[in-house]
PDB file of C-alpha atoms and ligand atoms in Angstrom:
ATOM      1  CA  MET A   1      -0.002   0.000  -0.006  1.00  0.00           C
ATOM      2  CA  LYS A   2       1.328   3.387  -1.025  1.00  0.00           C
ATOM      3  CA  ILE A   3       1.129   6.042   1.722  1.00  0.00           C
ATOM      4  CA  ILE A   4       0.901   9.520   0.244  1.00  0.00           C
ATOM      5  CA  LYS A   5       1.077  12.673   2.333  1.00  0.00           C
ATOM      6  CA  THR A   6       0.538  15.672   0.034  1.00  0.00           C
ATOM      7  CA  PRO A   7      -1.940  16.556  -2.721  1.00  0.00           C
ATOM      8  CA  ALA A   8       0.979  17.077  -5.170  1.00  0.00           C
ATOM      9  CA  ALA A   9       2.449  13.627  -4.460  1.00  0.00           C
ATOM     10  CA  PHE A  10      -1.030  12.123  -4.826  1.00  0.00           C
ATOM     11  CA  ALA A  11      -1.484  13.785  -8.221  1.00  0.00           C
ATOM     12  CA  ARG A  12       1.824  12.262  -9.405  1.00  0.00           C
ATOM     13  CA  TRP A  13       0.681   8.781  -8.276  1.00  0.00           C
ATOM     14  CA  ARG A  14      -2.776   9.277  -9.819  1.00  0.00           C
ATOM     15  CA  GLN A  15      -1.334  10.327 -13.169  1.00  0.00           C
ATOM     16  CA  LYS A  16       0.314   6.941 -13.618  1.00  0.00           C
ATOM     17  CA  ILE A  17      -3.001   5.078 -13.345  1.00  0.00           C
ATOM     18  CA  PRO A  18      -4.447   4.370 -16.788  1.00  0.00           C
ATOM     19  CA  ALA A  19      -7.667   6.240 -17.574  1.00  0.00           C
ATOM     20  CA  LYS A  20      -9.632   2.996 -17.975  1.00  0.00           C
ATOM     21  CA  THR A  21      -8.692   1.739 -14.487  1.00  0.00           C
ATOM     22  CA  SER A  22     -11.596   2.349 -12.084  1.00  0.00           C
ATOM     23  CA  VAL A  23     -10.679   3.930  -8.756  1.00  0.00           C
ATOM     24  CA  GLY A  24     -12.969   3.737  -5.720  1.00  0.00           C
ATOM     25  CA  PHE A  25     -12.494   6.269  -2.937  1.00  0.00           C
ATOM     26  CA  VAL A  26     -13.393   6.011   0.760  1.00  0.00           C
ATOM     27  CA  PRO A  27     -12.774   9.224   2.735  1.00  0.00           C
ATOM     28  CA  THR A  28     -12.465   8.703   6.517  1.00  0.00           C
ATOM     29  CA  MET A  29     -11.131  10.290   9.691  1.00  0.00           C
ATOM     30  CA  GLY A  30      -9.457   7.015  10.711  1.00  0.00           C
ATOM     31  CA  ALA A  31      -9.971   4.920  13.873  1.00  0.00           C
ATOM     32  CA  LEU A  32     -11.297   2.398  11.395  1.00  0.00           C
ATOM     33  CA  HIS A  33     -14.053  -0.043  12.333  1.00  0.00           C
ATOM     34  CA  GLU A  34     -16.271  -2.510  10.493  1.00  0.00           C
ATOM     35  CA  GLY A  35     -18.426   0.347   9.160  1.00  0.00           C
ATOM     36  CA  HIS A  36     -15.443   1.879   7.333  1.00  0.00           C
ATOM     37  CA  LEU A  37     -14.268  -1.553   6.230  1.00  0.00           C
ATOM     38  CA  SER A  38     -17.672  -2.316   4.667  1.00  0.00           C
ATOM     39  CA  LEU A  39     -17.257   0.781   2.467  1.00  0.00           C
ATOM     40  CA  ILE A  40     -13.770  -0.380   1.461  1.00  0.00           C
ATOM     41  CA  GLU A  41     -15.069  -3.859   0.645  1.00  0.00           C
ATOM     42  CA  LYS A  42     -17.828  -2.415  -1.515  1.00  0.00           C
ATOM     43  CA  SER A  43     -15.301  -0.240  -3.296  1.00  0.00           C
ATOM     44  CA  ASN A  44     -13.030  -3.256  -3.843  1.00  0.00           C
ATOM     45  CA  ARG A  45     -15.930  -5.165  -5.388  1.00  0.00           C
ATOM     46  CA  GLU A  46     -16.890  -2.342  -7.734  1.00  0.00           C
ATOM     47  CA  ASN A  47     -13.487  -0.924  -8.733  1.00  0.00           C
ATOM     48  CA  ARG A  48     -10.087  -2.103  -9.828  1.00  0.00           C
ATOM     49  CA  LEU A  49      -8.302   0.004  -7.158  1.00  0.00           C
ATOM     50  CA  THR A  50      -9.361   1.473  -3.827  1.00  0.00           C
ATOM     51  CA  VAL A  51      -7.984   4.665  -2.320  1.00  0.00           C
ATOM     52  CA  VAL A  52      -8.696   5.526   1.338  1.00  0.00           C
ATOM     53  CA  SER A  53      -8.017   8.875   2.975  1.00  0.00           C
ATOM     54  CA  ILE A  54      -7.483   9.429   6.681  1.00  0.00           C
ATOM     55  CA  PHE A  55      -7.790  13.085   7.569  1.00  0.00           C
ATOM     56  CA  VAL A  56      -9.137  14.383  10.868  1.00  0.00           C
ATOM     57  CA  ASN A  57     -10.405  17.597   9.326  1.00  0.00           C
ATOM     58  CA  PRO A  58      -9.988  20.468  11.806  1.00  0.00           C
ATOM     59  CA  THR A  59     -12.490  22.757  10.070  1.00  0.00           C
ATOM     60  CA  GLN A  60     -15.477  20.519  10.750  1.00  0.00           C
ATOM     61  CA  PHE A  61     -14.959  20.524  14.526  1.00  0.00           C
ATOM     62  CA  GLY A  62     -16.376  23.268  16.703  1.00  0.00           C
ATOM     63  CA  PRO A  63     -14.164  24.943  19.327  1.00  0.00           C
ATOM     64  CA  ARG A  64     -15.666  22.866  22.146  1.00  0.00           C
ATOM     65  CA  GLU A  65     -15.623  19.592  20.194  1.00  0.00           C
ATOM     66  CA  ASP A  66     -13.291  16.585  20.308  1.00  0.00           C
ATOM     67  CA  PHE A  67     -10.699  17.411  17.590  1.00  0.00           C
ATOM     68  CA  ASN A  68      -7.702  17.022  19.899  1.00  0.00           C
ATOM     69  CA  ARG A  69      -8.815  13.807  21.564  1.00  0.00           C
ATOM     70  CA  TYR A  70     -10.274  12.213  18.393  1.00  0.00           C
ATOM     71  CA  PRO A  71      -8.747   8.681  18.322  1.00  0.00           C
ATOM     72  CA  ARG A  72      -5.765   8.242  15.970  1.00  0.00           C
ATOM     73  CA  PRO A  73      -4.711   4.565  16.159  1.00  0.00           C
ATOM     74  CA  TRP A  74      -2.261   4.773  13.224  1.00  0.00           C
ATOM     75  CA  VAL A  75      -0.639   1.333  13.479  1.00  0.00           C
ATOM     76  CA  GLU A  76      -3.907  -0.565  13.706  1.00  0.00           C
ATOM     77  CA  ASP A  77      -5.448   1.492  10.889  1.00  0.00           C
ATOM     78  CA  ILE A  78      -2.551   0.708   8.559  1.00  0.00           C
ATOM     79  CA  ARG A  79      -2.782  -2.980   9.401  1.00  0.00           C
ATOM     80  CA  LYS A  80      -6.522  -3.032   8.620  1.00  0.00           C
ATOM     81  CA  LEU A  81      -6.049  -1.197   5.317  1.00  0.00           C
ATOM     82  CA  LYS A  82      -3.239  -3.519   4.183  1.00  0.00           C
ATOM     83  CA  LYS A  83      -5.461  -6.530   4.948  1.00  0.00           C
ATOM     84  CA  LYS A  84      -8.108  -5.096   2.609  1.00  0.00           C
ATOM     85  CA  ASN A  85      -5.615  -4.633  -0.252  1.00  0.00           C
ATOM     86  CA  VAL A  86      -6.067  -0.879  -0.371  1.00  0.00           C
ATOM     87  CA  ALA A  87      -3.907   0.509  -3.193  1.00  0.00           C
ATOM     88  CA  ALA A  88      -3.133   3.892  -1.647  1.00  0.00           C
ATOM     89  CA  LEU A  89      -3.707   5.728   1.628  1.00  0.00           C
ATOM     90  CA  PHE A  90      -3.910   9.518   1.342  1.00  0.00           C
ATOM     91  CA  TYR A  91      -2.865  10.899   4.738  1.00  0.00           C
ATOM     92  CA  PRO A  92      -2.306  14.624   4.370  1.00  0.00           C
ATOM     93  CA  ALA A  93      -1.040  16.979   7.073  1.00  0.00           C
ATOM     94  CA  PRO A  94      -3.483  19.856   7.758  1.00  0.00           C
ATOM     95  CA  GLU A  95      -0.906  22.383   6.383  1.00  0.00           C
ATOM     96  CA  SER A  96      -0.911  20.646   2.996  1.00  0.00           C
ATOM     97  CA  MET A  97      -4.715  20.754   2.837  1.00  0.00           C
ATOM     98  CA  TYR A  98      -5.039  24.293   4.212  1.00  0.00           C
ATOM     99  CA  PRO A  99      -2.012  26.380   3.239  1.00  0.00           C
ATOM    100  CA  LYS A 100      -1.742  29.866   4.777  1.00  0.00           C
ATOM    101  CA  ASP A 101      -3.641  31.661   2.013  1.00  0.00           C
ATOM    102  CA  PHE A 102      -6.461  29.084   1.824  1.00  0.00           C
ATOM    103  CA  SER A 103      -9.716  31.041   1.431  1.00  0.00           C
ATOM    104  CA  THR A 104     -12.465  29.091  -0.338  1.00  0.00           C
ATOM    105  CA  GLU A 105     -15.422  27.546   1.456  1.00  0.00           C
ATOM    106  CA  VAL A 106     -18.154  25.327   0.098  1.00  0.00           C
ATOM    107  CA  PHE A 107     -21.495  25.890   1.837  1.00  0.00           C
ATOM    108  CA  VAL A 108     -24.623  23.975   0.965  1.00  0.00           C
ATOM    109  CA  SER A 109     -27.283  26.235   2.425  1.00  0.00           C
ATOM    110  CA  GLY A 110     -30.544  24.725   3.702  1.00  0.00           C
ATOM    111  CA  LEU A 111     -29.250  21.192   4.130  1.00  0.00           C
ATOM    112  CA  SER A 112     -26.416  22.425   6.363  1.00  0.00           C
ATOM    113  CA  LYS A 113     -28.706  24.224   8.798  1.00  0.00           C
ATOM    114  CA  THR A 114     -31.020  21.454   9.995  1.00  0.00           C
ATOM    115  CA  LEU A 115     -30.445  18.454  12.300  1.00  0.00           C
ATOM    116  CA  CYS A 116     -26.702  18.340  13.172  1.00  0.00           C
ATOM    117  CA  GLY A 117     -26.316  21.722  11.461  1.00  0.00           C
ATOM    118  CA  SER A 118     -28.847  23.588  13.604  1.00  0.00           C
ATOM    119  CA  ILE A 119     -27.458  26.157  16.033  1.00  0.00           C
ATOM    120  CA  HIS A 120     -28.629  24.026  18.960  1.00  0.00           C
ATOM    121  CA  SER A 121     -26.556  21.115  17.667  1.00  0.00           C
ATOM    122  CA  ARG A 122     -23.111  21.308  15.942  1.00  0.00           C
ATOM    123  CA  GLY A 123     -24.085  24.371  13.878  1.00  0.00           C
ATOM    124  CA  PRO A 124     -23.894  25.026  10.101  1.00  0.00           C
ATOM    125  CA  GLY A 125     -20.105  25.499  10.244  1.00  0.00           C
ATOM    126  CA  HIS A 126     -19.725  21.734  10.679  1.00  0.00           C
ATOM    127  CA  PHE A 127     -21.129  20.993   7.208  1.00  0.00           C
ATOM    128  CA  LYS A 128     -19.213  23.877   5.670  1.00  0.00           C
ATOM    129  CA  GLY A 129     -16.067  22.124   6.881  1.00  0.00           C
ATOM    130  CA  VAL A 130     -17.298  18.770   5.574  1.00  0.00           C
ATOM    131  CA  ALA A 131     -18.405  20.101   2.160  1.00  0.00           C
ATOM    132  CA  THR A 132     -15.136  21.977   1.638  1.00  0.00           C
ATOM    133  CA  VAL A 133     -12.863  19.095   2.596  1.00  0.00           C
ATOM    134  CA  VAL A 134     -14.833  16.475   0.649  1.00  0.00           C
ATOM    135  CA  THR A 135     -14.794  18.684  -2.476  1.00  0.00           C
ATOM    136  CA  LYS A 136     -11.030  19.023  -2.102  1.00  0.00           C
ATOM    137  CA  LEU A 137     -10.479  15.320  -1.442  1.00  0.00           C
ATOM    138  CA  MET A 138     -12.572  14.239  -4.435  1.00  0.00           C
ATOM    139  CA  ASN A 139     -10.772  16.743  -6.681  1.00  0.00           C
ATOM    140  CA  ILE A 140      -7.414  15.419  -5.514  1.00  0.00           C
ATOM    141  CA  VAL A 141      -8.293  11.726  -5.800  1.00  0.00           C
ATOM    142  CA  ARG A 142     -10.440  12.012  -8.985  1.00  0.00           C
ATOM    143  CA  PRO A 143     -12.261   8.763  -8.184  1.00  0.00           C
ATOM    144  CA  THR A 144     -14.562   6.766 -10.436  1.00  0.00           C
ATOM    145  CA  ARG A 145     -16.849   6.266  -7.405  1.00  0.00           C
ATOM    146  CA  THR A 146     -16.843   7.654  -3.851  1.00  0.00           C
ATOM    147  CA  TYR A 147     -18.367   5.724  -0.942  1.00  0.00           C
ATOM    148  CA  PHE A 148     -20.234   7.286   1.994  1.00  0.00           C
ATOM    149  CA  GLY A 149     -22.072   5.704   4.927  1.00  0.00           C
ATOM    150  CA  LEU A 150     -25.739   6.399   5.615  1.00  0.00           C
ATOM    151  CA  LYS A 151     -25.040   6.567   9.330  1.00  0.00           C
ATOM    152  CA  ASP A 152     -24.151  10.149   8.440  1.00  0.00           C
ATOM    153  CA  PHE A 153     -27.285  10.602   6.294  1.00  0.00           C
ATOM    154  CA  GLN A 154     -27.162  14.401   6.384  1.00  0.00           C
ATOM    155  CA  GLN A 155     -23.520  14.372   5.310  1.00  0.00           C
ATOM    156  CA  VAL A 156     -24.396  12.212   2.303  1.00  0.00           C
ATOM    157  CA  ARG A 157     -27.204  14.598   1.351  1.00  0.00           C
ATOM    158  CA  VAL A 158     -24.913  17.639   1.631  1.00  0.00           C
ATOM    159  CA  ILE A 159     -22.331  15.959  -0.603  1.00  0.00           C
ATOM    160  CA  GLU A 160     -24.916  14.760  -3.142  1.00  0.00           C
ATOM    161  CA  GLN A 161     -26.325  18.283  -3.306  1.00  0.00           C
ATOM    162  CA  LEU A 162     -22.990  20.022  -3.850  1.00  0.00           C
ATOM    163  CA  ASN A 163     -22.088  17.425  -6.486  1.00  0.00           C
ATOM    164  CA  GLU A 164     -25.367  18.260  -8.294  1.00  0.00           C
ATOM    165  CA  ASP A 165     -25.232  22.018  -7.782  1.00  0.00           C
ATOM    166  CA  LEU A 166     -21.617  22.456  -8.886  1.00  0.00           C
ATOM    167  CA  ASN A 167     -21.893  19.872 -11.692  1.00  0.00           C
ATOM    168  CA  LEU A 168     -18.892  18.030 -10.306  1.00  0.00           C
ATOM    169  CA  GLY A 169     -20.040  14.766 -11.868  1.00  0.00           C
ATOM    170  CA  PHE A 170     -18.721  12.477  -9.126  1.00  0.00           C
ATOM    171  CA  LYS A 171     -20.484   9.158  -8.547  1.00  0.00           C
ATOM    172  CA  ILE A 172     -21.601   9.129  -4.924  1.00  0.00           C
ATOM    173  CA  ILE A 173     -22.428   5.661  -3.566  1.00  0.00           C
ATOM    174  CA  ARG A 174     -24.644   5.345  -0.464  1.00  0.00           C
ATOM    175  CA  CYS A 175     -23.692   2.504   1.877  1.00  0.00           C
ATOM    176  CA  PRO A 176     -25.830   0.950   4.654  1.00  0.00           C
ATOM    177  CA  THR A 177     -25.075   1.507   8.328  1.00  0.00           C
ATOM    178  CA  VAL A 178     -23.087  -1.296   9.958  1.00  0.00           C
ATOM    179  CA  ARG A 179     -24.195  -2.044  13.526  1.00  0.00           C
ATOM    180  CA  GLU A 180     -22.968  -3.907  16.564  1.00  0.00           C
ATOM    181  CA  PRO A 181     -24.987  -7.088  17.327  1.00  0.00           C
ATOM    182  CA  ASP A 182     -27.092  -5.078  19.818  1.00  0.00           C
ATOM    183  CA  GLY A 183     -27.996  -2.485  17.157  1.00  0.00           C
ATOM    184  CA  LEU A 184     -25.632   0.353  18.128  1.00  0.00           C
ATOM    185  CA  ALA A 185     -24.325   1.983  14.935  1.00  0.00           C
ATOM    186  CA  MET A 186     -20.541   1.562  14.733  1.00  0.00           C
ATOM    187  CA  SER A 187     -18.670   4.791  15.242  1.00  0.00           C
ATOM    188  CA  SER A 188     -15.126   5.797  16.133  1.00  0.00           C
ATOM    189  CA  ARG A 189     -16.692   7.826  18.975  1.00  0.00           C
ATOM    190  CA  ASN A 190     -18.206   4.716  20.632  1.00  0.00           C
ATOM    191  CA  ALA A 191     -14.752   4.285  22.190  1.00  0.00           C
ATOM    192  CA  TYR A 192     -15.505   7.291  24.424  1.00  0.00           C
ATOM    193  CA  LEU A 193     -18.469   5.558  26.087  1.00  0.00           C
ATOM    194  CA  THR A 194     -18.128   4.314  29.655  1.00  0.00           C
ATOM    195  CA  SER A 195     -19.238   0.729  30.188  1.00  0.00           C
ATOM    196  CA  ALA A 196     -22.543   1.877  31.691  1.00  0.00           C
ATOM    197  CA  GLU A 197     -23.162   4.272  28.754  1.00  0.00           C
ATOM    198  CA  ARG A 198     -22.291   1.522  26.318  1.00  0.00           C
ATOM    199  CA  ARG A 199     -25.051  -0.598  27.844  1.00  0.00           C
ATOM    200  CA  TYR A 200     -27.621   2.188  27.373  1.00  0.00           C
ATOM    201  CA  ALA A 201     -26.400   3.316  23.949  1.00  0.00           C
ATOM    202  CA  PRO A 202     -28.399   0.727  21.871  1.00  0.00           C
ATOM    203  CA  GLN A 203     -31.585   2.405  23.129  1.00  0.00           C
ATOM    204  CA  LEU A 204     -30.946   5.124  20.556  1.00  0.00           C
ATOM    205  CA  TYR A 205     -31.499   2.680  17.669  1.00  0.00           C
ATOM    206  CA  GLN A 206     -34.310   0.932  19.536  1.00  0.00           C
ATOM    207  CA  THR A 207     -36.083   4.255  19.782  1.00  0.00           C
ATOM    208  CA  LEU A 208     -35.729   4.810  16.039  1.00  0.00           C
ATOM    209  CA  LEU A 209     -37.126   1.348  15.359  1.00  0.00           C
ATOM    210  CA  TYR A 210     -40.042   2.144  17.657  1.00  0.00           C
ATOM    211  CA  GLY A 211     -40.589   5.378  15.704  1.00  0.00           C
ATOM    212  CA  ARG A 212     -40.753   3.388  12.473  1.00  0.00           C
ATOM    213  CA  LYS A 213     -43.278   1.021  14.030  1.00  0.00           C
ATOM    214  CA  LEU A 214     -45.459   3.926  15.183  1.00  0.00           C
ATOM    215  CA  LEU A 215     -45.440   5.508  11.720  1.00  0.00           C
ATOM    216  CA  THR A 216     -46.208   2.310   9.847  1.00  0.00           C
ATOM    217  CA  SER A 217     -48.719   0.623  12.138  1.00  0.00           C
ATOM    218  CA  HIS A 218     -50.492   3.806  13.283  1.00  0.00           C
ATOM    219  CA  PRO A 219     -51.006   5.827  10.092  1.00  0.00           C
ATOM    220  CA  SER A 220     -53.249   8.268  11.986  1.00  0.00           C
ATOM    221  CA  LYS A 221     -50.340   9.348  14.210  1.00  0.00           C
ATOM    222  CA  SER A 222     -48.787  12.591  12.990  1.00  0.00           C
ATOM    223  CA  PRO A 223     -45.020  13.066  12.794  1.00  0.00           C
ATOM    224  CA  ASP A 224     -45.380  15.628  15.621  1.00  0.00           C
ATOM    225  CA  GLN A 225     -47.053  13.079  17.885  1.00  0.00           C
ATOM    226  CA  VAL A 226     -44.426  10.451  17.033  1.00  0.00           C
ATOM    227  CA  GLN A 227     -41.631  12.954  17.704  1.00  0.00           C
ATOM    228  CA  LYS A 228     -43.046  13.690  21.185  1.00  0.00           C
ATOM    229  CA  ILE A 229     -43.236   9.978  22.019  1.00  0.00           C
ATOM    230  CA  LEU A 230     -39.659   9.399  20.823  1.00  0.00           C
ATOM    231  CA  LYS A 231     -38.379  12.411  22.775  1.00  0.00           C
ATOM    232  CA  ASN A 232     -39.970  11.006  25.911  1.00  0.00           C
ATOM    233  CA  ARG A 233     -38.457   7.648  25.316  1.00  0.00           C
ATOM    234  CA  LEU A 234     -34.963   9.053  24.673  1.00  0.00           C
ATOM    235  CA  SER A 235     -35.166  11.228  27.758  1.00  0.00           C
ATOM    236  CA  SER A 236     -35.668   8.139  29.910  1.00  0.00           C
ATOM    237  CA  ILE A 237     -32.182   6.837  28.980  1.00  0.00           C
ATOM    238  CA  PRO A 238     -29.974   7.468  32.036  1.00  0.00           C
ATOM    239  CA  ASP A 239     -27.287  10.205  31.716  1.00  0.00           C
ATOM    240  CA  VAL A 240     -28.468  11.303  28.275  1.00  0.00           C
ATOM    241  CA  LYS A 241     -29.188  14.762  26.902  1.00  0.00           C
ATOM    242  CA  ILE A 242     -31.237  14.867  23.713  1.00  0.00           C
ATOM    243  CA  ASP A 243     -29.606  16.946  21.003  1.00  0.00           C
ATOM    244  CA  TYR A 244     -32.488  16.404  18.606  1.00  0.00           C
ATOM    245  CA  VAL A 245     -34.948  13.860  17.303  1.00  0.00           C
ATOM    246  CA  GLU A 246     -36.655  14.878  14.075  1.00  0.00           C
ATOM    247  CA  LEU A 247     -38.901  13.422  11.378  1.00  0.00           C
ATOM    248  CA  VAL A 248     -37.851  14.918   8.064  1.00  0.00           C
ATOM    249  CA  HIS A 249     -38.096  14.386   4.333  1.00  0.00           C
ATOM    250  CA  PRO A 250     -35.051  12.350   3.239  1.00  0.00           C
ATOM    251  CA  ARG A 251     -34.196  14.750   0.390  1.00  0.00           C
ATOM    252  CA  SER A 252     -34.835  18.225   1.824  1.00  0.00           C
ATOM    253  CA  LEU A 253     -34.207  17.210   5.472  1.00  0.00           C
ATOM    254  CA  GLN A 254     -37.070  19.574   6.345  1.00  0.00           C
ATOM    255  CA  LYS A 255     -39.697  18.601   8.917  1.00  0.00           C
ATOM    256  CA  VAL A 256     -42.635  16.639   7.556  1.00  0.00           C
ATOM    257  CA  GLU A 257     -46.139  17.631   8.604  1.00  0.00           C
ATOM    258  CA  LYS A 258     -47.937  14.493   7.481  1.00  0.00           C
ATOM    259  CA  ASN A 259     -47.389  10.808   8.080  1.00  0.00           C
ATOM    260  CA  ARG A 260     -46.613  10.173   4.429  1.00  0.00           C
ATOM    261  CA  ARG A 261     -43.537   8.137   3.590  1.00  0.00           C
ATOM    262  CA  PRO A 262     -40.621   8.333   2.892  1.00  0.00           C
ATOM    263  CA  ILE A 263     -39.699   9.810   6.252  1.00  0.00           C
ATOM    264  CA  LEU A 264     -36.260   9.933   7.794  1.00  0.00           C
ATOM    265  CA  ILE A 265     -36.170   9.690  11.592  1.00  0.00           C
ATOM    266  CA  ALA A 266     -32.862  11.184  12.692  1.00  0.00           C
ATOM    267  CA  ALA A 267     -31.584  11.614  16.232  1.00  0.00           C
ATOM    268  CA  ALA A 268     -28.521  12.764  18.147  1.00  0.00           C
ATOM    269  CA  VAL A 269     -27.949  12.270  21.863  1.00  0.00           C
ATOM    270  CA  LYS A 270     -25.165  13.296  24.186  1.00  0.00           C
ATOM    271  CA  PHE A 271     -23.680  11.112  26.864  1.00  0.00           C
ATOM    272  CA  LYS A 272     -21.100  12.687  29.170  1.00  0.00           C
ATOM    273  CA  SER A 273     -18.189  12.322  26.750  1.00  0.00           C
ATOM    274  CA  ALA A 274     -19.708  11.060  23.508  1.00  0.00           C
ATOM    275  CA  ARG A 275     -22.273  12.445  21.147  1.00  0.00           C
ATOM    276  CA  LEU A 276     -23.993   9.692  19.136  1.00  0.00           C
ATOM    277  CA  ILE A 277     -26.103  10.038  16.010  1.00  0.00           C
ATOM    278  CA  ASP A 278     -28.276   7.560  14.169  1.00  0.00           C
ATOM    279  CA  ASN A 279     -31.165   7.523  11.728  1.00  0.00           C
ATOM    280  CA  ILE A 280     -33.650   5.222  10.049  1.00  0.00           C
ATOM    281  CA  LEU A 281     -35.326   5.679   6.697  1.00  0.00           C
ATOM    282  CA  VAL A 282     -39.003   4.702   6.804  1.00  0.00           C
ATOM    283  CA  LYS A 283     -40.053   3.811   3.286  1.00  0.00           C
TER     284      LYS A 283
HETATM  285  P1  AMP B 301     -15.735   8.965   9.616  1.00  0.00           P
HETATM  286  O1  AMP B 301     -14.387   8.363   9.754  1.00  0.00           O
HETATM  287  O2  AMP B 301     -16.563   8.843  10.860  1.00  0.00           O
HETATM  288  O3  AMP B 301     -15.703  10.361   9.029  1.00  0.00           O
HETATM  289  O4  AMP B 301     -16.511   8.088   8.547  1.00  0.00           O
HETATM  290  C1  AMP B 301     -16.003   7.854   7.259  1.00  0.00           C
HETATM  291  C2  AMP B 301     -17.057   7.229   6.418  1.00  0.00           C
HETATM  292  O5  AMP B 301     -17.470   5.992   7.007  1.00  0.00           O
HETATM  293  C3  AMP B 301     -18.306   8.110   6.293  1.00  0.00           C
HETATM  294  O6  AMP B 301     -18.826   7.989   4.971  1.00  0.00           O
HETATM  295  C4  AMP B 301     -19.241   7.489   7.308  1.00  0.00           C
HETATM  296  O7  AMP B 301     -20.596   7.698   7.024  1.00  0.00           O
HETATM  297  C5  AMP B 301     -18.864   6.016   7.155  1.00  0.00           C
HETATM  298  N1  AMP B 301     -19.283   5.276   8.369  1.00  0.00           N
HETATM  299  C6  AMP B 301     -19.012   5.589   9.647  1.00  0.00           C
HETATM  300  N2  AMP B 301     -19.614   4.711  10.477  1.00  0.00           N
HETATM  301  C7  AMP B 301     -20.293   3.846   9.707  1.00  0.00           C
HETATM  302  C8  AMP B 301     -21.121   2.718   9.970  1.00  0.00           C
HETATM  303  N3  AMP B 301     -21.380   2.296  11.205  1.00  0.00           N
HETATM  304  N4  AMP B 301     -21.652   2.060   8.920  1.00  0.00           N
HETATM  305  C9  AMP B 301     -21.414   2.456   7.645  1.00  0.00           C
HETATM  306  N5  AMP B 301     -20.617   3.518   7.337  1.00  0.00           N
HETATM  307  C10 AMP B 301     -20.079   4.201   8.342  1.00  0.00           C
END
């Protein structure tokens, strides 16, 4: 596996790959788990070569967020990538991604301001950071296909929208959420959970499943009523603060008024040292 640390060095490596060779791309922040590996496996199945990036992007973290303590288990990550036959790892230093005079930002308005982007949650700056870095990464890697996990449903929508709006022409592939046997969505941040919190954490997904059941078996229940029930249920999890639980349209991510599918139920909760998100698409 080639390890490449600057955009210029990546461009030199990329140039040598014949135009007809398909290249799949999986952008990550590292601390790789089975969720990331499922994206890599899908890319391996659908492309001749797979490129992975590990970049803990400073611009998508708020000042009070976990940028400094975000896990960076370099040796284990490399071992996992080599096992999956990844052709190249792009591992840039922040200075090579954001030189001193860097001044362009990509902002997908609307989609960046709801759910995790609302001011009560991480704020719209989070998705500005995501949209800008993903645009850069895709332009550097020039992939045939790029793979994103639906655990971060809003992130996928933001990237799909910028790809459409700016006519970038990248192929964005949605990948299903990989879960622990008890239903908890895999996440690098699960490592922050205490053992007691880890026991309660699956209740997030159980609440989403309950929301789906309410919508499908009680068509007379409005999204507002379902939201109230789910809020109540989440607030009964010990040591948890609800960031949000919302029923939205899966394209606009705007609140739905009527119980008419498709509806995305998305939620974020905060334990003492870990913020967890999850969602379920009710078709
Ligand atoms: P991250 O390293 O958290 O930025 O995630 C990198 C990519 O892996 C993103 O496209 C995520 O949506 C995806 N991902 C993270 N967790 C999971 C999961 N449990 N299942 C599927 N994809 C995931």
